[in-house]
Amino acid sequence: MNATSKENRRTELSIFLRRHRARLSPSDVGLVASGRRRTPGLRREEVAALANVGLSWYTWLEQGRPINVSSQVLDAISRALRLDDAERIHLRLLAGVPDRSPNTQQRSTVRDDLLQYIVDGFREPAYIVNRHWCVDVANIPARDLLDVRAGTNCLVRFFTEDGRAQRYCDPEATARSLVGRYRLQVARYVDDPVFAETARRLCRESEVFAALWDERSVCAEPPELLAFRHEEFGRIDFRTVSFPLGSDPSRALVLQIPESGYRSTGSDTPVRIERVAG
């Protein structure tokens, strides 16, 4: 990791800790507020006490100073700040402590010429994305039902293509989920400049993305249910399932499984997919 990447990561770590400290009140963590507070949230000394670490050390960490930190201490800080699983992973990535997950730097073990063959084996919408969320390949149901196109970026299309976001039944929740998961992906590949370039572009071109990006919220999983509007079939509900390809978690096979209880215009989702898949 080069010096600029390390500095950027420490800056993000500093902002992340301050914002999550500010969102908590003493009562949230079982403390009694004492004295007037000039700024919202917990004080640094309260977080340090809750995590059982020294105040000076925690202050240096929050200031983004180049100090060593263990996974055990980060877990203690995560508990003190009431971080969820996605936020805990994000904290570890920003601090340069590997998460307990497969190595994200492994290369793909699947040949490129097999990718289309893989997705064509599914009758449900199926496509493969790389770590930048660009679509490598997509099968016919993915193209016809969800308008997934090979060679395009899912994130860029959602925030810049006219009418794309409105094809989702809950575009606000979808946007928030996309940005939260993308920020977590950025932390995984801190040395990859493509992520920063994409974020800068979207901040210029989309006010919605810029506002969500500035929140610095993260999430690990997509919404449980994807509700999509199709011009012919109306609303179609899917459950999203993704799998890393081989030993490479940076490239994923994404399946959109039809919701069995779906009903609309007298026909259910599996029947509609059967018609598209032929």
Short mmCIF file of C-alpha atoms in Angstrom, two decimals:
data_model
loop_
_atom_site.label_atom_id
_atom_site.label_comp_id
_atom_site.label_asym_id
_atom_site.label_seq_id
_atom_site.Cartn_x
_atom_site.Cartn_y
_atom_site.Cartn_z
CA MET A 1 0.00 0.00 0.00
CA ASN A 2 1.46 3.40 -0.98
CA ALA A 3 1.70 6.41 1.31
CA THR A 4 -1.29 8.20 -0.24
CA SER A 5 -3.53 5.17 0.20
CA LYS A 6 -2.51 4.85 3.85
CA GLU A 7 -3.21 8.53 4.47
CA ASN A 8 -6.61 8.35 2.75
CA ARG A 9 -7.54 5.29 4.78
CA ARG A 10 -6.55 6.95 8.07
CA THR A 11 -8.62 10.01 7.09
CA GLU A 12 -11.65 7.82 6.43
CA LEU A 13 -11.06 6.01 9.72
CA SER A 14 -11.01 9.31 11.59
CA ILE A 15 -14.26 10.50 10.01
CA PHE A 16 -15.91 7.12 10.55
CA LEU A 17 -15.09 7.04 14.28
CA ARG A 18 -16.17 10.63 14.88
CA ARG A 19 -19.49 10.19 13.13
CA HIS A 20 -20.35 6.98 14.92
CA ARG A 21 -19.37 8.50 18.26
CA ALA A 22 -21.60 11.50 17.51
CA ARG A 23 -24.66 9.38 16.77
CA LEU A 24 -24.76 7.88 20.29
CA SER A 25 -26.03 9.51 23.46
CA PRO A 26 -24.91 8.53 26.97
CA SER A 27 -28.26 6.88 27.61
CA ASP A 28 -27.75 4.66 24.54
CA VAL A 29 -24.80 2.99 26.25
CA GLY A 30 -26.06 3.02 29.83
CA LEU A 31 -24.27 6.19 30.97
CA VAL A 32 -25.67 9.18 32.82
CA ALA A 33 -25.07 12.47 31.05
CA SER A 34 -23.10 14.95 33.14
CA GLY A 35 -22.50 18.58 32.30
CA ARG A 36 -23.30 20.50 29.16
CA ARG A 37 -22.13 19.04 25.85
CA ARG A 38 -21.00 21.40 23.12
CA THR A 39 -21.34 18.71 20.46
CA PRO A 40 -23.75 15.77 20.16
CA GLY A 41 -22.78 12.24 20.99
CA LEU A 42 -20.38 10.54 23.34
CA ARG A 43 -17.15 12.09 24.49
CA ARG A 44 -13.86 10.46 23.58
CA GLU A 45 -13.16 9.57 27.18
CA GLU A 46 -16.51 7.75 27.37
CA VAL A 47 -15.75 5.65 24.31
CA ALA A 48 -12.29 4.87 25.66
CA ALA A 49 -13.74 3.79 29.00
CA LEU A 50 -16.41 1.64 27.38
CA ALA A 51 -13.78 -0.05 25.19
CA ASN A 52 -11.32 -0.33 28.10
CA VAL A 53 -8.52 1.46 26.21
CA GLY A 54 -6.45 4.49 27.09
CA LEU A 55 -7.87 7.91 26.29
CA SER A 56 -4.67 9.11 24.61
CA TRP A 57 -4.49 5.97 22.48
CA TYR A 58 -8.14 6.27 21.40
CA THR A 59 -7.64 9.97 20.64
CA TRP A 60 -4.67 9.13 18.39
CA LEU A 61 -6.72 6.48 16.61
CA GLU A 62 -9.60 8.87 16.02
CA GLN A 63 -7.18 11.53 14.80
CA GLY A 64 -5.89 9.13 12.17
CA ARG A 65 -2.38 8.85 13.55
CA PRO A 66 -0.25 5.92 12.29
CA ILE A 67 -0.50 3.64 15.33
CA ASN A 68 -0.72 -0.13 15.60
CA VAL A 69 -4.04 -1.63 16.60
CA SER A 70 -5.09 -5.20 17.32
CA SER A 71 -8.26 -6.96 16.22
CA GLN A 72 -9.26 -7.42 19.88
CA VAL A 73 -9.12 -3.67 20.52
CA LEU A 74 -11.09 -2.93 17.36
CA ASP A 75 -13.73 -5.40 18.45
CA ALA A 76 -13.93 -3.61 21.83
CA ILE A 77 -14.34 -0.25 20.09
CA SER A 78 -16.99 -1.76 17.81
CA ARG A 79 -18.96 -2.87 20.86
CA ALA A 80 -18.54 0.52 22.53
CA LEU A 81 -19.85 2.32 19.44
CA ARG A 82 -22.66 -0.21 18.93
CA LEU A 83 -21.49 -1.03 15.39
CA ASP A 84 -23.38 -3.60 13.36
CA ASP A 85 -21.60 -6.38 11.45
CA ALA A 86 -21.06 -4.35 8.29
CA GLU A 87 -19.74 -1.37 10.25
CA ARG A 88 -17.42 -3.63 12.26
CA ILE A 89 -15.95 -5.06 9.05
CA HIS A 90 -15.56 -1.55 7.66
CA LEU A 91 -13.74 -0.40 10.80
CA ARG A 92 -11.28 -3.29 10.56
CA LEU A 93 -10.62 -2.62 6.88
CA LEU A 94 -10.00 1.08 7.49
CA ALA A 95 -7.66 0.24 10.37
CA GLY A 96 -5.70 -2.15 8.17
CA VAL A 97 -6.62 -5.23 10.20
CA PRO A 98 -7.81 -8.09 7.96
CA ASP A 99 -11.31 -9.30 8.60
CA ARG A 100 -11.93 -12.97 9.30
CA SER A 101 -12.89 -13.64 5.69
CA PRO A 102 -11.28 -15.08 2.54
CA ASN A 103 -8.34 -13.26 1.01
CA THR A 104 -9.73 -10.55 -1.24
CA GLN A 105 -6.55 -10.37 -3.27
CA GLN A 106 -6.74 -13.87 -4.75
CA ARG A 107 -7.04 -14.14 -8.50
CA SER A 108 -9.98 -15.78 -10.22
CA THR A 109 -9.78 -19.50 -10.86
CA VAL A 110 -12.57 -19.40 -13.50
CA ARG A 111 -11.63 -18.89 -17.14
CA ASP A 112 -13.28 -15.91 -18.80
CA ASP A 113 -14.59 -18.00 -21.69
CA LEU A 114 -16.64 -20.07 -19.23
CA LEU A 115 -18.51 -17.17 -17.66
CA GLN A 116 -21.32 -16.99 -20.23
CA TYR A 117 -21.69 -20.75 -20.06
CA ILE A 118 -22.15 -20.52 -16.29
CA VAL A 119 -24.96 -17.94 -16.34
CA ASP A 120 -26.73 -19.57 -19.29
CA GLY A 121 -27.21 -22.65 -17.11
CA PHE A 122 -29.79 -20.80 -14.98
CA ARG A 123 -33.42 -20.15 -15.89
CA GLU A 124 -33.59 -17.35 -13.32
CA PRO A 125 -31.90 -13.99 -14.00
CA ALA A 126 -28.16 -14.57 -13.53
CA TYR A 127 -25.13 -12.38 -14.14
CA ILE A 128 -21.52 -12.04 -13.09
CA VAL A 129 -19.99 -8.82 -11.78
CA ASN A 130 -16.39 -7.91 -11.03
CA ARG A 131 -15.17 -6.09 -7.94
CA HIS A 132 -15.97 -2.68 -9.49
CA TRP A 133 -19.59 -3.83 -10.05
CA CYS A 134 -19.17 -3.98 -13.81
CA VAL A 135 -21.22 -6.73 -15.44
CA ASP A 136 -19.04 -9.31 -17.19
CA VAL A 137 -21.85 -11.46 -18.59
CA ALA A 138 -25.63 -11.83 -18.19
CA ASN A 139 -28.16 -14.44 -19.29
CA ILE A 140 -31.34 -13.74 -21.27
CA PRO A 141 -33.71 -13.51 -18.23
CA ALA A 142 -31.37 -10.98 -16.59
CA ARG A 143 -31.30 -8.90 -19.75
CA ASP A 144 -35.03 -9.11 -20.48
CA LEU A 145 -36.44 -8.89 -16.94
CA LEU A 146 -33.93 -6.64 -15.16
CA ASP A 147 -32.25 -4.92 -18.12
CA VAL A 148 -28.81 -6.05 -16.92
CA ARG A 149 -26.27 -5.34 -19.63
CA ALA A 150 -22.79 -6.77 -20.00
CA GLY A 151 -20.08 -4.12 -20.07
CA THR A 152 -21.95 -1.64 -17.88
CA ASN A 153 -21.52 -0.66 -14.24
CA CYS A 154 -24.52 -1.37 -11.99
CA LEU A 155 -23.80 1.54 -9.65
CA VAL A 156 -23.18 4.10 -12.39
CA ARG A 157 -26.32 3.11 -14.29
CA PHE A 158 -28.53 3.37 -11.20
CA PHE A 159 -27.46 6.92 -10.38
CA THR A 160 -26.90 8.39 -13.86
CA GLU A 161 -29.21 6.68 -16.35
CA ASP A 162 -32.56 8.40 -16.83
CA GLY A 163 -35.40 6.33 -15.39
CA ARG A 164 -33.17 3.52 -14.10
CA ALA A 165 -33.75 4.13 -10.38
CA GLN A 166 -37.50 4.46 -10.92
CA ARG A 167 -37.65 0.87 -12.19
CA TYR A 168 -37.10 -0.21 -8.57
CA CYS A 169 -40.22 -0.11 -6.43
CA ASP A 170 -38.25 1.44 -3.54
CA PRO A 171 -35.52 3.51 -5.22
CA GLU A 172 -34.55 5.32 -2.00
CA ALA A 173 -33.82 2.11 -0.08
CA THR A 174 -32.06 0.62 -3.11
CA ALA A 175 -29.86 3.69 -3.46
CA ARG A 176 -28.90 3.62 0.21
CA SER A 177 -28.07 -0.09 0.03
CA LEU A 178 -25.96 0.34 -3.10
CA VAL A 179 -23.90 3.17 -1.65
CA GLY A 180 -23.43 1.41 1.69
CA ARG A 181 -22.21 -1.79 0.05
CA TYR A 182 -19.99 0.12 -2.37
CA ARG A 183 -18.29 2.00 0.46
CA LEU A 184 -17.51 -1.33 2.13
CA GLN A 185 -16.07 -2.56 -1.15
CA VAL A 186 -13.88 0.55 -1.41
CA ALA A 187 -12.34 -0.24 1.98
CA ARG A 188 -11.57 -3.80 0.85
CA TYR A 189 -9.57 -2.53 -2.15
CA VAL A 190 -8.04 0.64 -0.77
CA ASP A 191 -5.17 0.56 -3.31
CA ASP A 192 -7.49 0.37 -6.33
CA PRO A 193 -7.93 3.89 -7.80
CA VAL A 194 -10.97 2.90 -9.87
CA PHE A 195 -13.22 3.03 -6.80
CA ALA A 196 -12.23 6.60 -5.91
CA GLU A 197 -12.56 7.71 -9.53
CA THR A 198 -16.05 6.22 -9.76
CA ALA A 199 -17.11 7.84 -6.48
CA ARG A 200 -15.81 11.25 -7.60
CA ARG A 201 -17.65 10.96 -10.90
CA LEU A 202 -20.93 10.02 -9.24
CA CYS A 203 -20.60 12.81 -6.68
CA ARG A 204 -20.39 15.24 -9.61
CA GLU A 205 -23.22 13.70 -11.63
CA SER A 206 -25.71 12.65 -8.94
CA GLU A 207 -26.84 14.75 -5.98
CA VAL A 208 -28.48 11.67 -4.46
CA PHE A 209 -25.25 9.69 -4.57
CA ALA A 210 -23.22 12.64 -3.22
CA ALA A 211 -25.53 13.03 -0.21
CA LEU A 212 -25.48 9.31 0.61
CA TRP A 213 -21.73 9.07 0.08
CA ASP A 214 -21.17 11.89 2.53
CA GLU A 215 -23.10 9.97 5.22
CA ARG A 216 -20.38 7.26 5.18
CA SER A 217 -22.88 4.56 6.10
CA VAL A 218 -22.04 0.97 5.22
CA CYS A 219 -23.95 -2.28 4.83
CA ALA A 220 -22.85 -5.78 3.95
CA GLU A 221 -25.89 -7.36 2.32
CA PRO A 222 -28.45 -6.27 -0.29
CA PRO A 223 -32.08 -5.81 0.76
CA GLU A 224 -33.82 -9.10 1.47
CA LEU A 225 -36.30 -8.48 -1.33
CA LEU A 226 -35.74 -6.75 -4.67
CA ALA A 227 -38.97 -5.38 -6.13
CA PHE A 228 -38.57 -4.41 -9.78
CA ARG A 229 -41.01 -2.82 -12.24
CA HIS A 230 -41.21 -4.48 -15.64
CA GLU A 231 -42.95 -2.76 -18.56
CA GLU A 232 -44.91 -5.87 -19.55
CA PHE A 233 -45.18 -7.88 -16.33
CA GLY A 234 -45.50 -5.13 -13.75
CA ARG A 235 -43.95 -5.68 -10.32
CA ILE A 236 -41.66 -8.69 -9.95
CA ASP A 237 -40.19 -9.64 -6.56
CA PHE A 238 -36.80 -11.35 -6.32
CA ARG A 239 -34.48 -12.55 -3.58
CA THR A 240 -30.85 -11.79 -4.38
CA VAL A 241 -28.24 -14.50 -3.84
CA SER A 242 -24.56 -14.07 -4.74
CA PHE A 243 -21.61 -16.44 -4.72
CA PRO A 244 -17.88 -15.78 -5.22
CA LEU A 245 -16.47 -17.51 -8.27
CA GLY A 246 -13.87 -20.11 -7.32
CA SER A 247 -11.48 -18.60 -4.79
CA ASP A 248 -12.03 -15.03 -6.01
CA PRO A 249 -14.55 -13.09 -3.88
CA SER A 250 -13.97 -10.00 -6.06
CA ARG A 251 -16.00 -11.58 -8.87
CA ALA A 252 -19.47 -12.79 -8.01
CA LEU A 253 -22.27 -14.78 -9.59
CA VAL A 254 -25.56 -13.01 -8.81
CA LEU A 255 -28.88 -14.85 -8.97
CA GLN A 256 -32.29 -13.22 -8.69
CA ILE A 257 -34.59 -15.93 -7.29
CA PRO A 258 -38.33 -15.30 -7.81
CA GLU A 259 -40.37 -14.87 -4.67
CA SER A 260 -42.74 -17.86 -4.52
CA GLY A 261 -45.59 -15.94 -2.94
CA TYR A 262 -45.65 -13.27 -5.63
CA ARG A 263 -48.95 -12.45 -7.31
CA SER A 264 -49.77 -9.77 -9.84
CA THR A 265 -52.02 -9.43 -12.93
CA GLY A 266 -53.12 -13.02 -12.54
CA SER A 267 -49.69 -14.59 -12.96
CA ASP A 268 -46.80 -15.38 -10.65
CA THR A 269 -43.11 -14.63 -11.09
CA PRO A 270 -41.94 -18.19 -11.88
CA VAL A 271 -44.40 -18.36 -14.78
CA ARG A 272 -43.15 -15.05 -16.11
CA ILE A 273 -39.55 -16.16 -15.92
CA GLU A 274 -40.50 -19.39 -17.71
CA ARG A 275 -41.88 -17.31 -20.56
CA VAL A 276 -38.72 -15.21 -20.83
CA ALA A 277 -36.35 -18.14 -20.47
CA GLY A 278 -38.22 -20.09 -23.09
#
